[in-house]
PDB file of C-alpha atoms and ligand atoms in Angstrom:
ATOM      1  CA  MET A  19     152.362-144.878 -11.150  1.00 86.00           C
ATOM      2  CA  LYS A  20     153.962-145.856 -14.452  1.00 90.00           C
ATOM      3  CA  TYR A  21     153.082-142.670 -16.354  1.00 96.00           C
ATOM      4  CA  LYS A  22     154.396-139.246 -15.399  1.00 96.00           C
ATOM      5  CA  ALA A  23     151.682-137.719 -17.558  1.00 97.00           C
ATOM      6  CA  CYS A  24     148.393-138.850 -19.042  1.00 97.00           C
ATOM      7  CA  ILE A  25     147.335-136.910 -22.128  1.00 98.00           C
ATOM      8  CA  PHE A  26     143.629-136.942 -22.860  1.00 98.00           C
ATOM      9  CA  ASP A  27     141.606-136.121 -25.894  1.00 97.00           C
ATOM     10  CA  GLN A  28     138.432-134.401 -24.662  1.00 96.00           C
ATOM     11  CA  ASP A  29     135.272-134.947 -26.735  1.00 92.00           C
ATOM     12  CA  GLY A  30     134.427-138.647 -26.877  1.00 92.00           C
ATOM     13  CA  THR A  31     136.973-139.426 -24.155  1.00 96.00           C
ATOM     14  CA  ILE A  32     136.211-137.201 -21.136  1.00 97.00           C
ATOM     15  CA  TYR A  33     132.777-135.971 -22.165  1.00 95.00           C
ATOM     16  CA  LEU A  34     130.256-136.327 -24.967  1.00 91.00           C
ATOM     17  CA  GLY A  35     129.028-132.860 -25.909  1.00 87.00           C
ATOM     18  CA  ASN A  36     127.994-131.441 -22.561  1.00 90.00           C
ATOM     19  CA  SER A  37     127.781-134.635 -20.511  1.00 93.00           C
ATOM     20  CA  LEU A  38     130.657-136.089 -18.554  1.00 96.00           C
ATOM     21  CA  ILE A  39     131.445-139.724 -19.334  1.00 96.00           C
ATOM     22  CA  SER A  40     130.696-141.823 -16.273  1.00 96.00           C
ATOM     23  CA  GLY A  41     133.748-142.235 -14.028  1.00 96.00           C
ATOM     24  CA  ALA A  42     135.872-139.603 -15.813  1.00 97.00           C
ATOM     25  CA  ALA A  43     136.098-137.117 -12.932  1.00 97.00           C
ATOM     26  CA  GLU A  44     137.049-139.797 -10.404  1.00 96.00           C
ATOM     27  CA  THR A  45     139.613-141.308 -12.773  1.00 97.00           C
ATOM     28  CA  ILE A  46     141.304-137.955 -13.350  1.00 98.00           C
ATOM     29  CA  ALA A  47     141.305-137.186  -9.608  1.00 97.00           C
ATOM     30  CA  ARG A  48     142.905-140.562  -8.771  1.00 96.00           C
ATOM     31  CA  LEU A  49     145.549-140.229 -11.489  1.00 97.00           C
ATOM     32  CA  ARG A  50     146.476-136.809 -10.132  1.00 97.00           C
ATOM     33  CA  ALA A  51     146.584-138.125  -6.565  1.00 96.00           C
ATOM     34  CA  ALA A  52     148.955-140.867  -7.746  1.00 95.00           C
ATOM     35  CA  GLY A  53     151.305-138.179  -9.079  1.00 95.00           C
ATOM     36  CA  SER A  54     150.497-138.184 -12.775  1.00 96.00           C
ATOM     37  CA  ARG A  55     150.082-134.897 -14.580  1.00 96.00           C
ATOM     38  CA  THR A  56     146.893-134.702 -16.665  1.00 97.00           C
ATOM     39  CA  ILE A  57     146.845-132.803 -19.948  1.00 97.00           C
ATOM     40  CA  PHE A  58     143.794-132.177 -22.118  1.00 98.00           C
ATOM     41  CA  LEU A  59     144.018-131.798 -25.895  1.00 97.00           C
ATOM     42  CA  SER A  60     141.695-130.479 -28.540  1.00 95.00           C
ATOM     43  CA  ASN A  61     142.037-129.899 -32.256  1.00 95.00           C
ATOM     44  CA  ASN A  62     139.285-127.283 -32.141  1.00 94.00           C
ATOM     45  CA  PRO A  63     140.750-123.771 -32.577  1.00 94.00           C
ATOM     46  CA  THR A  64     137.452-121.906 -32.069  1.00 94.00           C
ATOM     47  CA  LYS A  65     137.616-121.956 -28.268  1.00 93.00           C
ATOM     48  CA  THR A  66     140.350-120.599 -26.011  1.00 93.00           C
ATOM     49  CA  ARG A  67     142.230-122.700 -23.490  1.00 95.00           C
ATOM     50  CA  GLU A  68     140.408-120.729 -20.758  1.00 95.00           C
ATOM     51  CA  GLN A  69     137.060-121.815 -22.205  1.00 96.00           C
ATOM     52  CA  TYR A  70     138.145-125.470 -22.143  1.00 97.00           C
ATOM     53  CA  ALA A  71     139.313-125.100 -18.528  1.00 97.00           C
ATOM     54  CA  GLU A  72     135.923-123.609 -17.624  1.00 97.00           C
ATOM     55  CA  LYS A  73     134.084-126.442 -19.342  1.00 97.00           C
ATOM     56  CA  LEU A  74     136.118-129.129 -17.574  1.00 98.00           C
ATOM     57  CA  ALA A  75     135.596-127.369 -14.216  1.00 98.00           C
ATOM     58  CA  ARG A  76     131.851-127.157 -14.867  1.00 98.00           C
ATOM     59  CA  LEU A  77     131.806-130.915 -15.499  1.00 97.00           C
ATOM     60  CA  GLY A  78     133.641-131.602 -12.219  1.00 97.00           C
ATOM     61  CA  ILE A  79     137.277-131.667 -13.394  1.00 98.00           C
ATOM     62  CA  PRO A  80     138.913-128.451 -12.159  1.00 98.00           C
ATOM     63  CA  THR A  81     141.896-127.906 -14.456  1.00 98.00           C
ATOM     64  CA  ASN A  82     144.658-125.341 -14.774  1.00 97.00           C
ATOM     65  CA  VAL A  83     144.767-123.493 -18.123  1.00 96.00           C
ATOM     66  CA  ASP A  84     148.418-124.596 -18.429  1.00 95.00           C
ATOM     67  CA  ASP A  85     147.226-128.196 -18.698  1.00 96.00           C
ATOM     68  CA  ILE A  86     145.141-127.512 -21.806  1.00 97.00           C
ATOM     69  CA  VAL A  87     146.603-127.656 -25.305  1.00 96.00           C
ATOM     70  CA  ASN A  88     144.493-126.920 -28.375  1.00 96.00           C
ATOM     71  CA  SER A  89     145.444-126.452 -32.012  1.00 97.00           C
ATOM     72  CA  SER A  90     145.336-122.647 -31.917  1.00 97.00           C
ATOM     73  CA  TYR A  91     147.783-122.638 -28.998  1.00 97.00           C
ATOM     74  CA  VAL A  92     150.119-125.000 -30.902  1.00 97.00           C
ATOM     75  CA  MET A  93     149.800-122.755 -33.984  1.00 98.00           C
ATOM     76  CA  VAL A  94     150.799-119.663 -31.965  1.00 97.00           C
ATOM     77  CA  GLU A  95     153.791-121.491 -30.474  1.00 96.00           C
ATOM     78  CA  TRP A  96     154.861-122.817 -33.897  1.00 98.00           C
ATOM     79  CA  LEU A  97     154.648-119.370 -35.513  1.00 98.00           C
ATOM     80  CA  LYS A  98     156.589-117.766 -32.643  1.00 97.00           C
ATOM     81  CA  GLU A  99     159.380-120.297 -33.127  1.00 96.00           C
ATOM     82  CA  ASN A 100     159.428-120.609 -36.917  1.00 98.00           C
ATOM     83  CA  THR A 101     158.207-117.318 -38.366  1.00 98.00           C
ATOM     84  CA  PRO A 102     158.819-114.710 -35.669  1.00 97.00           C
ATOM     85  CA  GLY A 103     157.605-111.268 -36.679  1.00 97.00           C
ATOM     86  CA  ALA A 104     155.645-112.624 -39.656  1.00 98.00           C
ATOM     87  CA  CYS A 105     152.694-110.643 -41.001  1.00 98.00           C
ATOM     88  CA  LEU A 106     149.663-112.951 -41.024  1.00 98.00           C
ATOM     89  CA  TYR A 107     146.393-113.278 -42.848  1.00 98.00           C
ATOM     90  CA  VAL A 108     144.139-115.434 -40.684  1.00 98.00           C
ATOM     91  CA  ILE A 109     141.103-117.363 -41.837  1.00 98.00           C
ATOM     92  CA  GLY A 110     139.728-118.004 -38.387  1.00 98.00           C
ATOM     93  CA  GLU A 111     137.257-117.039 -35.723  1.00 97.00           C
ATOM     94  CA  GLU A 112     137.594-114.433 -33.003  1.00 96.00           C
ATOM     95  CA  SER A 113     139.409-116.635 -30.520  1.00 95.00           C
ATOM     96  CA  ILE A 114     142.458-117.570 -32.655  1.00 97.00           C
ATOM     97  CA  ILE A 115     142.679-114.013 -34.029  1.00 97.00           C
ATOM     98  CA  GLY A 116     142.802-112.759 -30.426  1.00 96.00           C
ATOM     99  CA  GLU A 117     145.463-115.290 -29.440  1.00 96.00           C
ATOM    100  CA  LEU A 118     147.686-114.367 -32.401  1.00 98.00           C
ATOM    101  CA  LYS A 119     147.372-110.648 -31.718  1.00 98.00           C
ATOM    102  CA  GLU A 120     148.119-111.225 -28.057  1.00 96.00           C
ATOM    103  CA  ALA A 121     151.289-113.091 -29.081  1.00 97.00           C
ATOM    104  CA  GLY A 122     152.387-109.928 -30.909  1.00 97.00           C
ATOM    105  CA  PHE A 123     151.674-110.893 -34.515  1.00 98.00           C
ATOM    106  CA  VAL A 124     150.534-108.245 -36.985  1.00 98.00           C
ATOM    107  CA  LEU A 125     147.530-109.195 -39.112  1.00 98.00           C
ATOM    108  CA  SER A 126     146.885-107.783 -42.566  1.00 98.00           C
ATOM    109  CA  GLU A 127     144.349-108.124 -45.380  1.00 98.00           C
ATOM    110  CA  LYS A 128     146.780-106.667 -47.935  1.00 98.00           C
ATOM    111  CA  PRO A 129     148.083-109.659 -49.933  1.00 97.00           C
ATOM    112  CA  GLY A 130     151.457-108.021 -50.650  1.00 97.00           C
ATOM    113  CA  GLU A 131     152.161-107.622 -46.920  1.00 98.00           C
ATOM    114  CA  VAL A 132     151.283-111.146 -45.865  1.00 98.00           C
ATOM    115  CA  ASP A 133     154.082-113.634 -45.070  1.00 98.00           C
ATOM    116  CA  VAL A 134     151.897-116.473 -43.795  1.00 98.00           C
ATOM    117  CA  VAL A 135     148.254-117.420 -44.412  1.00 98.00           C
ATOM    118  CA  VAL A 136     146.872-119.238 -41.369  1.00 98.00           C
ATOM    119  CA  ALA A 137     143.875-121.458 -42.151  1.00 98.00           C
ATOM    120  CA  SER A 138     141.669-122.722 -39.354  1.00 98.00           C
ATOM    121  CA  PHE A 139     138.119-123.849 -38.550  1.00 97.00           C
ATOM    122  CA  ASP A 140     136.133-120.728 -39.459  1.00 98.00           C
ATOM    123  CA  ARG A 141     132.341-120.718 -39.612  1.00 97.00           C
ATOM    124  CA  THR A 142     132.448-117.215 -41.137  1.00 98.00           C
ATOM    125  CA  PHE A 143     134.568-118.328 -44.124  1.00 98.00           C
ATOM    126  CA  ASP A 144     133.459-116.625 -47.370  1.00 98.00           C
ATOM    127  CA  TYR A 145     134.586-115.722 -50.901  1.00 98.00           C
ATOM    128  CA  HIS A 146     136.292-112.529 -49.779  1.00 98.00           C
ATOM    129  CA  LYS A 147     138.540-114.468 -47.396  1.00 98.00           C
ATOM    130  CA  LEU A 148     139.300-117.018 -50.108  1.00 98.00           C
ATOM    131  CA  GLN A 149     140.263-114.198 -52.493  1.00 98.00           C
ATOM    132  CA  VAL A 150     142.584-112.470 -50.012  1.00 98.00           C
ATOM    133  CA  ALA A 151     144.297-115.767 -49.156  1.00 98.00           C
ATOM    134  CA  PHE A 152     144.559-116.670 -52.861  1.00 98.00           C
ATOM    135  CA  ASP A 153     146.197-113.321 -53.660  1.00 98.00           C
ATOM    136  CA  ALA A 154     148.550-113.549 -50.680  1.00 98.00           C
ATOM    137  CA  ILE A 155     149.661-117.106 -51.515  1.00 98.00           C
ATOM    138  CA  ASN A 156     150.168-116.181 -55.179  1.00 98.00           C
ATOM    139  CA  ALA A 157     152.304-113.277 -53.969  1.00 98.00           C
ATOM    140  CA  GLY A 158     154.505-115.761 -52.095  1.00 98.00           C
ATOM    141  CA  ALA A 159     152.905-116.245 -48.677  1.00 98.00           C
ATOM    142  CA  ARG A 160     153.241-119.622 -46.958  1.00 98.00           C
ATOM    143  CA  LEU A 161     150.095-121.627 -46.144  1.00 98.00           C
ATOM    144  CA  VAL A 162     149.782-123.277 -42.702  1.00 98.00           C
ATOM    145  CA  ALA A 163     146.782-124.607 -40.761  1.00 98.00           C
ATOM    146  CA  THR A 164     145.586-125.462 -37.282  1.00 98.00           C
ATOM    147  CA  ASN A 165     143.917-128.858 -37.733  1.00 97.00           C
ATOM    148  CA  PRO A 166     143.191-131.503 -40.386  1.00 96.00           C
ATOM    149  CA  ASP A 167     139.671-132.466 -39.248  1.00 93.00           C
ATOM    150  CA  ARG A 168     137.076-132.899 -41.990  1.00 93.00           C
ATOM    151  CA  TYR A 169     134.177-132.020 -39.723  1.00 91.00           C
ATOM    152  CA  CYS A 170     133.502-131.192 -36.104  1.00 88.00           C
ATOM    153  CA  PRO A 171     130.912-133.578 -34.605  1.00 80.00           C
ATOM    154  CA  THR A 172     127.746-131.932 -33.273  1.00 80.00           C
ATOM    155  CA  PRO A 173     124.492-133.400 -31.881  1.00 76.00           C
ATOM    156  CA  THR A 174     122.911-132.894 -35.332  1.00 85.00           C
ATOM    157  CA  GLY A 175     125.770-134.445 -37.331  1.00 84.00           C
ATOM    158  CA  GLY A 176     128.636-132.047 -37.801  1.00 87.00           C
ATOM    159  CA  GLU A 177     130.066-128.767 -39.063  1.00 93.00           C
ATOM    160  CA  PRO A 178     132.588-128.602 -41.952  1.00 96.00           C
ATOM    161  CA  ASP A 179     135.967-128.092 -40.270  1.00 96.00           C
ATOM    162  CA  CYS A 180     139.434-126.888 -41.257  1.00 97.00           C
ATOM    163  CA  ALA A 181     140.042-129.630 -43.869  1.00 97.00           C
ATOM    164  CA  ALA A 182     137.411-127.979 -46.067  1.00 98.00           C
ATOM    165  CA  ILE A 183     139.153-124.614 -45.861  1.00 98.00           C
ATOM    166  CA  ILE A 184     142.590-126.137 -46.518  1.00 98.00           C
ATOM    167  CA  ALA A 185     141.134-127.976 -49.530  1.00 98.00           C
ATOM    168  CA  ALA A 186     139.644-124.753 -50.951  1.00 98.00           C
ATOM    169  CA  LEU A 187     142.965-122.907 -50.651  1.00 98.00           C
ATOM    170  CA  GLU A 188     145.021-125.796 -52.052  1.00 98.00           C
ATOM    171  CA  ALA A 189     142.590-126.291 -54.929  1.00 98.00           C
ATOM    172  CA  CYS A 190     142.759-122.722 -56.191  1.00 98.00           C
ATOM    173  CA  THR A 191     146.483-122.097 -55.585  1.00 98.00           C
ATOM    174  CA  GLY A 192     148.071-125.528 -56.174  1.00 98.00           C
ATOM    175  CA  VAL A 193     150.128-124.826 -53.043  1.00 98.00           C
ATOM    176  CA  LYS A 194     150.356-127.516 -50.362  1.00 98.00           C
ATOM    177  CA  CYS A 195     149.456-126.524 -46.815  1.00 98.00           C
ATOM    178  CA  ASP A 196     152.430-127.217 -44.539  1.00 98.00           C
ATOM    179  CA  PRO A 197     152.378-127.741 -41.659  1.00 98.00           C
ATOM    180  CA  VAL A 198     149.006-128.641 -40.188  1.00 98.00           C
ATOM    181  CA  VAL A 199     149.905-128.497 -36.503  1.00 98.00           C
ATOM    182  CA  GLY A 200     146.997-130.232 -34.716  1.00 97.00           C
ATOM    183  CA  LYS A 201     146.608-133.967 -34.045  1.00 96.00           C
ATOM    184  CA  PRO A 202     148.101-136.226 -35.392  1.00 96.00           C
ATOM    185  CA  SER A 203     151.023-133.879 -36.174  1.00 97.00           C
ATOM    186  CA  PRO A 204     154.282-134.497 -34.280  1.00 96.00           C
ATOM    187  CA  ILE A 205     154.341-130.702 -33.818  1.00 97.00           C
ATOM    188  CA  MET A 206     151.504-131.037 -31.312  1.00 97.00           C
ATOM    189  CA  VAL A 207     153.432-133.730 -29.407  1.00 96.00           C
ATOM    190  CA  ARG A 208     156.611-131.652 -29.420  1.00 96.00           C
ATOM    191  CA  THR A 209     154.761-128.639 -28.015  1.00 95.00           C
ATOM    192  CA  ILE A 210     153.343-130.770 -25.194  1.00 94.00           C
ATOM    193  CA  MET A 211     156.676-132.443 -24.376  1.00 95.00           C
ATOM    194  CA  GLU A 212     158.505-129.104 -24.254  1.00 93.00           C
ATOM    195  CA  LYS A 213     155.811-127.717 -22.003  1.00 86.00           C
ATOM    196  CA  LEU A 214     155.893-130.687 -19.641  1.00 86.00           C
ATOM    197  CA  GLY A 215     159.619-131.331 -19.771  1.00 93.00           C
ATOM    198  CA  LEU A 216     158.777-134.985 -20.410  1.00 93.00           C
ATOM    199  CA  LEU A 217     159.689-137.727 -22.832  1.00 96.00           C
ATOM    200  CA  PRO A 218     157.008-139.543 -24.853  1.00 97.00           C
ATOM    201  CA  LYS A 219     157.932-142.883 -23.222  1.00 96.00           C
ATOM    202  CA  ASP A 220     156.785-141.493 -19.852  1.00 96.00           C
ATOM    203  CA  CYS A 221     153.350-140.516 -21.193  1.00 97.00           C
ATOM    204  CA  LEU A 222     150.084-142.275 -21.938  1.00 98.00           C
ATOM    205  CA  MET A 223     147.921-140.912 -24.766  1.00 98.00           C
ATOM    206  CA  VAL A 224     144.197-141.572 -24.223  1.00 98.00           C
ATOM    207  CA  GLY A 225     141.611-140.926 -26.944  1.00 97.00           C
ATOM    208  CA  ASP A 226     138.614-142.130 -28.938  1.00 96.00           C
ATOM    209  CA  ARG A 227     139.913-141.514 -32.501  1.00 94.00           C
ATOM    210  CA  LEU A 228     142.274-143.984 -34.097  1.00 96.00           C
ATOM    211  CA  GLU A 229     143.560-141.808 -36.932  1.00 93.00           C
ATOM    212  CA  THR A 230     144.356-138.803 -34.742  1.00 94.00           C
ATOM    213  CA  ASP A 231     144.752-139.613 -31.030  1.00 96.00           C
ATOM    214  CA  ILE A 232     146.072-143.156 -31.304  1.00 98.00           C
ATOM    215  CA  ARG A 233     148.153-142.658 -34.456  1.00 97.00           C
ATOM    216  CA  MET A 234     149.826-139.582 -32.964  1.00 97.00           C
ATOM    217  CA  GLY A 235     150.619-141.399 -29.710  1.00 98.00           C
ATOM    218  CA  ILE A 236     152.053-144.462 -31.449  1.00 98.00           C
ATOM    219  CA  GLU A 237     154.159-142.392 -33.868  1.00 97.00           C
ATOM    220  CA  ALA A 238     155.507-140.326 -30.983  1.00 97.00           C
ATOM    221  CA  GLY A 239     156.535-143.440 -29.036  1.00 97.00           C
ATOM    222  CA  MET A 240     153.940-143.141 -26.281  1.00 97.00           C
ATOM    223  CA  ASP A 241     151.817-145.885 -24.787  1.00 98.00           C
ATOM    224  CA  THR A 242     148.278-145.434 -26.079  1.00 98.00           C
ATOM    225  CA  CYS A 243     144.822-146.161 -24.724  1.00 98.00           C
ATOM    226  CA  LEU A 244     141.819-146.324 -27.031  1.00 98.00           C
ATOM    227  CA  VAL A 245     138.452-145.719 -25.341  1.00 98.00           C
ATOM    228  CA  LEU A 246     135.278-146.910 -27.029  1.00 97.00           C
ATOM    229  CA  THR A 247     133.013-144.080 -25.830  1.00 94.00           C
ATOM    230  CA  GLY A 248     133.362-141.933 -28.953  1.00 92.00           C
ATOM    231  CA  ASP A 249     134.391-142.395 -32.559  1.00 90.00           C
ATOM    232  CA  ALA A 250     136.067-145.814 -32.588  1.00 94.00           C
ATOM    233  CA  ASP A 251     134.536-149.237 -32.138  1.00 96.00           C
ATOM    234  CA  ARG A 252     136.116-152.713 -32.324  1.00 97.00           C
ATOM    235  CA  GLU A 253     135.355-152.973 -36.053  1.00 97.00           C
ATOM    236  CA  LYS A 254     137.137-149.677 -36.856  1.00 97.00           C
ATOM    237  CA  LEU A 255     140.030-150.799 -34.665  1.00 98.00           C
ATOM    238  CA  LYS A 256     140.418-153.999 -36.659  1.00 97.00           C
ATOM    239  CA  ILE A 257     140.315-152.210 -40.024  1.00 97.00           C
ATOM    240  CA  SER A 258     142.775-149.502 -38.901  1.00 97.00           C
ATOM    241  CA  GLY A 259     145.652-151.919 -38.387  1.00 96.00           C
ATOM    242  CA  LEU A 260     146.728-149.761 -35.421  1.00 97.00           C
ATOM    243  CA  LYS A 261     147.682-151.493 -32.182  1.00 98.00           C
ATOM    244  CA  PRO A 262     146.967-149.348 -29.123  1.00 98.00           C
ATOM    245  CA  THR A 263     148.695-150.480 -25.915  1.00 98.00           C
ATOM    246  CA  MET A 264     145.258-150.879 -24.308  1.00 97.00           C
ATOM    247  CA  VAL A 265     141.628-150.779 -25.409  1.00 98.00           C
ATOM    248  CA  LEU A 266     139.023-149.859 -22.783  1.00 98.00           C
ATOM    249  CA  ASN A 267     135.254-149.609 -22.880  1.00 97.00           C
ATOM    250  CA  SER A 268     135.613-146.222 -21.178  1.00 97.00           C
ATOM    251  CA  ILE A 269     138.051-144.002 -19.327  1.00 97.00           C
ATOM    252  CA  ALA A 270     136.754-145.509 -16.052  1.00 95.00           C
ATOM    253  CA  GLY A 271     138.747-148.664 -16.814  1.00 96.00           C
ATOM    254  CA  LEU A 272     142.013-146.755 -16.687  1.00 95.00           C
ATOM    255  CA  LEU A 273     142.365-146.966 -12.901  1.00 91.00           C
ATOM    256  CA  GLU A 274     142.465-150.751 -13.006  1.00 89.00           C
ATOM    257  CA  MET A 275     144.977-150.717 -15.875  1.00 86.00           C
ATOM    258  CA  CYS A 276     147.209-148.407 -13.848  1.00 86.00           C
ATOM    259  CA  ASN A 277     146.731-150.495 -10.678  1.00 83.00           C
ATOM    260  CA  LEU A 278     144.958-147.609  -8.956  1.00 85.00           C
ATOM    261  CA  SER A 279     141.547-149.170  -8.418  1.00 79.00           C
ATOM    262  CA  GLY A 280     140.445-149.354  -4.783  1.00 66.00           C
ATOM    263  CA  SER A 281     143.474-147.393  -3.597  1.00 50.00           C
TER     264      SER A 281
HETATM  265 MG1   MG B   8     137.700-137.230 -29.448  1.00 91.50          MG
END
């Protein structure tokens, strides 16, 4: 097996909403049997890694929590490394707040105490939160964020995601958010490589979004596989100018590409 690890986006690649994409479970099982580690990514910071592991298991892909990396996890790891002991103001939902507290960070709503404002996908965002973050940033706090997604796809269209919150904070403060750690940030790749003890050249990045999954993989020096079961189609591929190593109708085609079909 050419790849020591295969890194998968989840929604649009492994499943669509709550339905498994045909052939995904068998493909993952065969890749694992051939000795490849399988890692599952998500930019969504509103669910814990445990919740993603439960979802994958429910869909027939039993997965260790250690093999799941989402943007809130990457944010926690980045803060631990770069701003240890920082006092945080978090615009986020229960799950990321819990993860940050568990990692030992102190959270505060007093602008003068805050070292870092953490923006993330927060469906309880309101004017009060904007005001606290505004005051904290004006008092010198740094602005960082979990993910750059404009919206999170849902069966009815979508929900405004972290990009909207970043834009609100940047608009009123004139401060640029840096970094945004989720896909396509190299910070997400670095976190995964450190965790796996691998080099990008030994990994295959598989996903349905050109501007996040495929761009991140290419920029990191990984082989990339675009699947056409989610966001991208051949027209978007052409316009993007990106050249994935392989383009497959679905994840089920991966076994043949890795010479594992029929084995
Ligand atoms: Mg996707």
